[in-house]
Amino acid sequence: MRIDIVTIFPEFFDVLDLSLLGKARQSGLIELGVHNLRDHTHDRHHSVDDTPYGGGAGMVMKPEPWGDALDAILGDAVTVKNAGTHDDGPILLFPSPAGDQFNQAMARELSLEQHLVFGCGRYEGIDQRVVDHYESRSRVRLVSLGDYVLNGGEVAVMAMIEAIGRLIPGVVGNPESLVEESHEDGLLEYPSYTKPASWRGLDVPPVLLSGNHGAISAWRRQQQIERTERVRPDLLTPELQPPANAKASTSPRR
Ligand code: ADE
C-alpha cells in the first residue's frame, strides 16, 4: 500500500519509522510519503492560512497550496470516481470532526486500498472548495476519529494509519492475533492473563488453567458479551444480548 500525507508538521510522522509499521515500511509492505504543505506555497512567508470570508474566529487553510500539493501527489493517478473496486486510484481522506466516524470496519475497508492520501487540516479547517474540487475528480472522504476536537488532523491520521496498517497482510506477524480483538466480531475483547497464576492475591480464572478448549472458548465468549454489555451496550445486537436470567458476572470490572 502507498500512503501519502500532506501536513504542515511533517515531523509528526517520524514515529512511523518505529515498531511494526516501521518494519512494514522497511520490507516494502507500506510505502510512505510525507509532504510539507508549505513547500507548495508561493509567497515570501509561506502562508497556508487566511481569515475566513463572512468573518468569525480563527483562520482557514487556503486552497491554492492544497491544490498544488494534492495535484503533485495524484498526478495522473486520479481515475474513475466510484468505480466500485479497490483499483480505482487513490482515495483522499480528510480527518475532520465533521466526517464519518472511523471504526474497525472502515479500517478494514481502507486496508484493501492501494493508495491512501491524507490531508491534515489545521486551524478552522481547509477551504471547502478543496474537497468540492477533488470530489469531482476522485474518491474523497471526511473521517472523524470521534466526537471531540483535536488541534489538527495529524494525530487522527496517525491513529488511522496504525489501525489500517496492521490489517495489511504481513504487517502483524501472527495474523491469528487479529482475529479475536475488540470490534472484530462486533464485541469488545475478553480479558487476557499470563503467568504467574496468582499475583497479589488475584488468581487467574480456573477455567483458563483447565486445558478444556471448549470451556475456555465458551468462557471467553461470555466475557466478551458481559464486558460489551457493561461498557458499550450500544454495540450489542439483540442476538448477542445475554438472557435476562443470566447469573451475576464473575468478570473483572474493566
Ligand atoms: N481534526 C480535529 N478534530 C478531529 C477529529 N475528532 N477527528 C478527526 N480529525 C480531526
Short mmCIF file of C-alpha atoms and ligand atoms in Angstrom, two decimals:
data_model
loop_
_atom_site.label_atom_id
_atom_site.label_comp_id
_atom_site.label_asym_id
_atom_site.label_seq_id
_atom_site.Cartn_x
_atom_site.Cartn_y
_atom_site.Cartn_z
CA MET A 1 0.00 0.00 0.00
CA ARG A 2 1.14 3.53 -0.76
CA ILE A 3 0.29 6.23 1.82
CA ASP A 4 0.83 9.95 1.23
CA ILE A 5 0.30 12.58 3.90
CA VAL A 6 0.11 16.33 3.42
CA THR A 7 0.74 18.34 6.58
CA ILE A 8 2.39 21.47 7.91
CA PHE A 9 4.08 19.29 10.57
CA PRO A 10 5.90 16.50 8.73
CA GLU A 11 7.90 15.67 11.90
CA PHE A 12 4.71 14.34 13.49
CA PHE A 13 5.07 11.28 11.31
CA ASP A 14 8.67 10.44 12.24
CA VAL A 15 7.25 7.82 14.62
CA LEU A 16 6.14 5.81 11.61
CA ASP A 17 9.78 4.67 11.45
CA LEU A 18 9.17 2.67 14.64
CA SER A 19 7.64 -0.66 15.58
CA LEU A 20 5.54 -2.83 13.26
CA LEU A 21 4.76 -0.05 10.82
CA GLY A 22 8.45 0.87 10.60
CA LYS A 23 9.23 -2.76 9.78
CA ALA A 24 6.42 -2.84 7.22
CA ARG A 25 7.99 0.18 5.54
CA GLN A 26 11.42 -1.43 5.52
CA SER A 27 10.06 -4.57 3.96
CA GLY A 28 8.12 -2.60 1.34
CA LEU A 29 4.62 -3.58 2.52
CA ILE A 30 3.92 0.09 3.16
CA GLU A 31 5.41 2.92 1.13
CA LEU A 32 5.10 6.31 2.84
CA GLY A 33 5.41 9.86 1.51
CA VAL A 34 5.13 12.79 3.92
CA HIS A 35 4.75 16.16 2.19
CA ASN A 36 5.11 19.61 3.70
CA LEU A 37 2.21 21.81 2.60
CA ARG A 38 4.46 24.86 2.92
CA ASP A 39 6.58 23.55 0.05
CA HIS A 40 3.57 24.34 -2.13
CA THR A 41 3.21 27.99 -1.17
CA HIS A 42 4.41 30.77 -3.44
CA ASP A 43 4.63 33.79 -1.14
CA ARG A 44 7.55 35.03 0.90
CA HIS A 45 6.01 33.96 4.22
CA HIS A 46 4.92 30.50 3.04
CA SER A 47 1.40 31.24 4.28
CA VAL A 48 -1.05 28.40 4.34
CA ASP A 49 -3.98 30.20 6.00
CA ASP A 50 -6.05 33.36 5.82
CA THR A 51 -9.06 34.98 7.52
CA PRO A 52 -12.49 33.43 6.89
CA TYR A 53 -14.90 35.00 4.42
CA GLY A 54 -18.01 36.07 6.34
CA GLY A 55 -15.97 36.76 9.48
CA GLY A 56 -15.54 34.66 12.57
CA ALA A 57 -12.73 33.47 14.78
CA GLY A 58 -9.66 31.64 13.57
CA MET A 59 -8.04 31.10 10.22
CA VAL A 60 -8.91 28.90 7.26
CA MET A 61 -6.40 26.97 5.15
CA LYS A 62 -6.01 28.48 1.70
CA PRO A 63 -6.99 26.34 -1.28
CA GLU A 64 -4.00 27.03 -3.57
CA PRO A 65 -1.26 25.22 -1.58
CA TRP A 66 -3.62 22.26 -1.14
CA GLY A 67 -4.36 22.17 -4.85
CA ASP A 68 -0.67 22.23 -5.74
CA ALA A 69 0.28 19.62 -3.13
CA LEU A 70 -2.50 17.20 -3.99
CA ASP A 71 -2.03 17.58 -7.75
CA ALA A 72 1.66 16.77 -7.30
CA ILE A 73 0.78 13.58 -5.41
CA LEU A 74 -2.13 12.49 -7.50
CA GLY A 75 -0.58 13.34 -10.85
CA ASP A 76 -2.30 11.30 -13.48
CA ALA A 77 -3.34 8.74 -10.92
CA VAL A 78 -6.79 10.24 -10.42
CA THR A 79 -9.00 7.94 -12.38
CA VAL A 80 -12.56 6.76 -12.31
CA LYS A 81 -14.65 8.04 -9.44
CA ASN A 82 -16.71 5.45 -7.53
CA ALA A 83 -15.92 2.70 -10.00
CA GLY A 84 -16.59 0.24 -7.17
CA THR A 85 -13.31 -1.63 -6.98
CA HIS A 86 -10.18 -1.00 -4.98
CA ASP A 87 -8.21 -0.36 -8.14
CA ASP A 88 -9.94 2.96 -8.62
CA GLY A 89 -6.85 5.01 -7.93
CA PRO A 90 -6.12 6.89 -4.75
CA ILE A 91 -8.69 7.72 -2.12
CA LEU A 92 -8.37 11.13 -0.49
CA LEU A 93 -9.05 11.22 3.24
CA PHE A 94 -9.51 14.42 5.22
CA PRO A 95 -9.60 13.94 9.00
CA SER A 96 -12.32 16.17 10.39
CA PRO A 97 -14.67 16.13 13.39
CA ALA A 98 -17.39 16.69 10.77
CA GLY A 99 -16.57 13.41 8.98
CA ASP A 100 -17.87 9.83 9.07
CA GLN A 101 -16.94 8.02 12.26
CA PHE A 102 -13.76 5.96 11.82
CA ASN A 103 -14.14 2.41 13.14
CA GLN A 104 -12.76 -1.08 12.66
CA ALA A 105 -15.00 -1.76 9.65
CA MET A 106 -13.69 1.38 7.94
CA ALA A 107 -10.11 0.45 8.83
CA ARG A 108 -10.65 -2.96 7.23
CA GLU A 109 -12.19 -1.43 4.13
CA LEU A 110 -9.34 1.06 3.75
CA SER A 111 -6.71 -1.65 4.31
CA LEU A 112 -7.79 -3.09 0.94
CA GLU A 113 -6.94 0.11 -0.91
CA GLN A 114 -3.73 0.53 -2.88
CA HIS A 115 -3.20 4.25 -2.31
CA LEU A 116 -4.40 6.44 0.58
CA VAL A 117 -3.79 10.20 0.57
CA PHE A 118 -4.37 12.01 3.87
CA GLY A 119 -4.76 15.80 4.04
CA CYS A 120 -4.19 17.12 7.56
CA GLY A 121 -6.13 20.32 8.17
CA ARG A 122 -5.27 22.76 10.96
CA TYR A 123 -6.89 25.91 12.31
CA GLU A 124 -10.61 26.15 11.42
CA GLY A 125 -10.17 23.68 8.59
CA ILE A 126 -9.48 23.75 4.86
CA ASP A 127 -11.34 25.93 2.35
CA GLN A 128 -14.36 23.81 1.36
CA ARG A 129 -13.55 24.16 -2.34
CA VAL A 130 -10.61 21.79 -1.94
CA VAL A 131 -12.96 18.93 -1.03
CA ASP A 132 -15.51 20.03 -3.64
CA HIS A 133 -12.86 20.13 -6.37
CA TYR A 134 -11.32 16.73 -5.63
CA GLU A 135 -14.74 15.14 -5.24
CA SER A 136 -15.26 15.83 -8.91
CA ARG A 137 -12.02 14.02 -9.78
CA SER A 138 -11.56 11.29 -7.24
CA ARG A 139 -12.93 9.45 -4.23
CA VAL A 140 -12.91 11.72 -1.18
CA ARG A 141 -13.94 11.03 2.42
CA LEU A 142 -14.06 13.16 5.55
CA VAL A 143 -13.27 10.93 8.50
CA SER A 144 -13.65 11.67 12.21
CA LEU A 145 -11.77 9.92 14.97
CA GLY A 146 -14.51 10.69 17.48
CA ASP A 147 -16.78 13.32 18.93
CA TYR A 148 -14.10 15.65 20.19
CA VAL A 149 -11.94 18.33 18.61
CA LEU A 150 -8.21 17.97 18.04
CA ASN A 151 -5.94 20.85 17.07
CA GLY A 152 -5.39 19.34 13.66
CA GLY A 153 -5.63 16.16 11.64
CA GLU A 154 -2.15 14.78 12.37
CA VAL A 155 -2.97 12.78 15.50
CA ALA A 156 -6.12 11.43 13.85
CA VAL A 157 -4.12 10.35 10.79
CA MET A 158 -1.54 8.61 12.98
CA ALA A 159 -4.31 6.63 14.68
CA MET A 160 -5.94 5.73 11.38
CA ILE A 161 -2.67 4.65 9.76
CA GLU A 162 -1.92 2.38 12.70
CA ALA A 163 -5.41 0.84 12.64
CA ILE A 164 -5.35 0.38 8.85
CA GLY A 165 -1.69 -0.61 8.51
CA ARG A 166 -1.85 -3.50 10.97
CA LEU A 167 -4.62 -5.07 8.88
CA ILE A 168 -2.45 -5.27 5.77
CA PRO A 169 -1.42 -8.92 5.39
CA GLY A 170 2.14 -9.45 6.64
CA VAL A 171 2.31 -6.36 8.87
CA VAL A 172 1.33 -8.21 12.06
CA GLY A 173 3.48 -11.35 12.35
CA ASN A 174 0.78 -13.70 13.61
CA PRO A 175 -2.48 -12.99 11.73
CA GLU A 176 -4.38 -15.05 14.32
CA SER A 177 -3.81 -12.25 16.82
CA LEU A 178 -6.04 -10.00 14.71
CA VAL A 179 -9.00 -12.35 14.86
CA GLU A 180 -10.05 -12.18 18.49
CA GLU A 181 -9.61 -8.47 19.07
CA SER A 182 -12.10 -5.88 20.21
CA HIS A 183 -14.51 -4.84 17.46
CA GLU A 184 -13.54 -7.59 15.05
CA ASP A 185 -16.75 -9.52 15.73
CA GLY A 186 -18.75 -6.53 16.96
CA LEU A 187 -17.81 -7.18 20.61
CA LEU A 188 -15.08 -5.98 22.95
CA GLU A 189 -12.30 -8.49 23.55
CA TYR A 190 -12.17 -10.86 26.52
CA PRO A 191 -9.65 -10.25 29.37
CA SER A 192 -6.24 -11.90 28.97
CA TYR A 193 -3.90 -13.37 31.60
CA THR A 194 -0.35 -14.72 31.68
CA LYS A 195 1.93 -16.23 34.33
CA PRO A 196 2.04 -16.28 37.32
CA ALA A 197 -1.28 -17.99 38.04
CA SER A 198 -1.60 -15.98 41.25
CA TRP A 199 -0.46 -12.37 41.70
CA ARG A 200 -1.10 -10.10 44.71
CA GLY A 201 -3.90 -12.38 45.83
CA LEU A 202 -5.59 -12.33 42.42
CA ASP A 203 -5.97 -15.70 40.71
CA VAL A 204 -6.27 -16.40 37.02
CA PRO A 205 -9.82 -17.72 36.36
CA PRO A 206 -9.54 -21.52 36.87
CA VAL A 207 -11.18 -22.36 33.53
CA LEU A 208 -8.13 -20.94 31.73
CA LEU A 209 -5.91 -23.49 33.51
CA SER A 210 -8.28 -26.39 32.79
CA GLY A 211 -6.96 -27.31 29.34
CA ASN A 212 -10.61 -27.68 28.24
CA HIS A 213 -10.64 -25.72 24.99
CA GLY A 214 -14.41 -25.82 24.58
CA ALA A 215 -14.95 -24.45 28.08
CA ILE A 216 -12.28 -21.78 27.52
CA SER A 217 -13.93 -20.63 24.28
CA ALA A 218 -17.35 -20.50 25.93
CA TRP A 219 -15.97 -18.54 28.91
CA ARG A 220 -14.20 -16.07 26.65
CA ARG A 221 -17.31 -15.51 24.57
CA GLN A 222 -19.36 -14.92 27.70
CA GLN A 223 -16.74 -12.46 28.97
CA GLN A 224 -16.91 -10.59 25.68
CA ILE A 225 -20.68 -10.29 25.91
CA GLU A 226 -20.67 -9.24 29.56
CA ARG A 227 -17.92 -6.69 29.05
CA THR A 228 -19.61 -5.23 25.99
CA GLU A 229 -22.93 -5.04 27.83
CA ARG A 230 -21.27 -3.25 30.73
CA VAL A 231 -19.01 -0.84 28.81
CA ARG A 232 -20.53 -0.46 25.35
CA PRO A 233 -24.17 -1.65 25.40
CA ASP A 234 -24.71 0.32 22.18
CA LEU A 235 -22.69 -2.35 20.32
CA LEU A 236 -24.90 -5.27 21.36
CA THR A 237 -27.26 -6.58 18.73
CA PRO A 238 -30.36 -8.47 20.02
CA GLU A 239 -28.86 -11.92 19.31
CA LEU A 240 -25.83 -11.08 21.45
CA GLN A 241 -27.86 -9.90 24.46
CA PRO A 242 -27.36 -12.23 27.43
CA PRO A 243 -30.57 -13.91 28.67
CA ALA A 244 -32.49 -11.93 31.31
CA ASN A 245 -31.86 -14.64 33.96
CA ALA A 246 -28.09 -14.88 33.32
CA LYS A 247 -26.25 -15.28 36.63
CA ALA A 248 -24.23 -12.41 38.03
CA SER A 249 -20.89 -11.80 36.31
CA THR A 250 -17.58 -13.05 37.62
CA SER A 251 -15.78 -10.71 35.21
CA PRO A 252 -13.13 -8.25 36.19
CA ARG A 253 -14.69 -4.73 36.18
CA ARG A 254 -12.90 -3.30 33.20
N1 ADE B 1 -9.41 17.10 13.45
C1 ADE B 1 -9.81 17.78 14.53
N2 ADE B 1 -10.58 17.02 15.30
C2 ADE B 1 -10.68 15.81 14.69
C3 ADE B 1 -11.35 14.61 14.98
N3 ADE B 1 -12.10 14.48 16.06
N4 ADE B 1 -11.23 13.59 14.12
C4 ADE B 1 -10.51 13.73 13.01
N5 ADE B 1 -9.86 14.84 12.67
C5 ADE B 1 -9.94 15.89 13.50
#
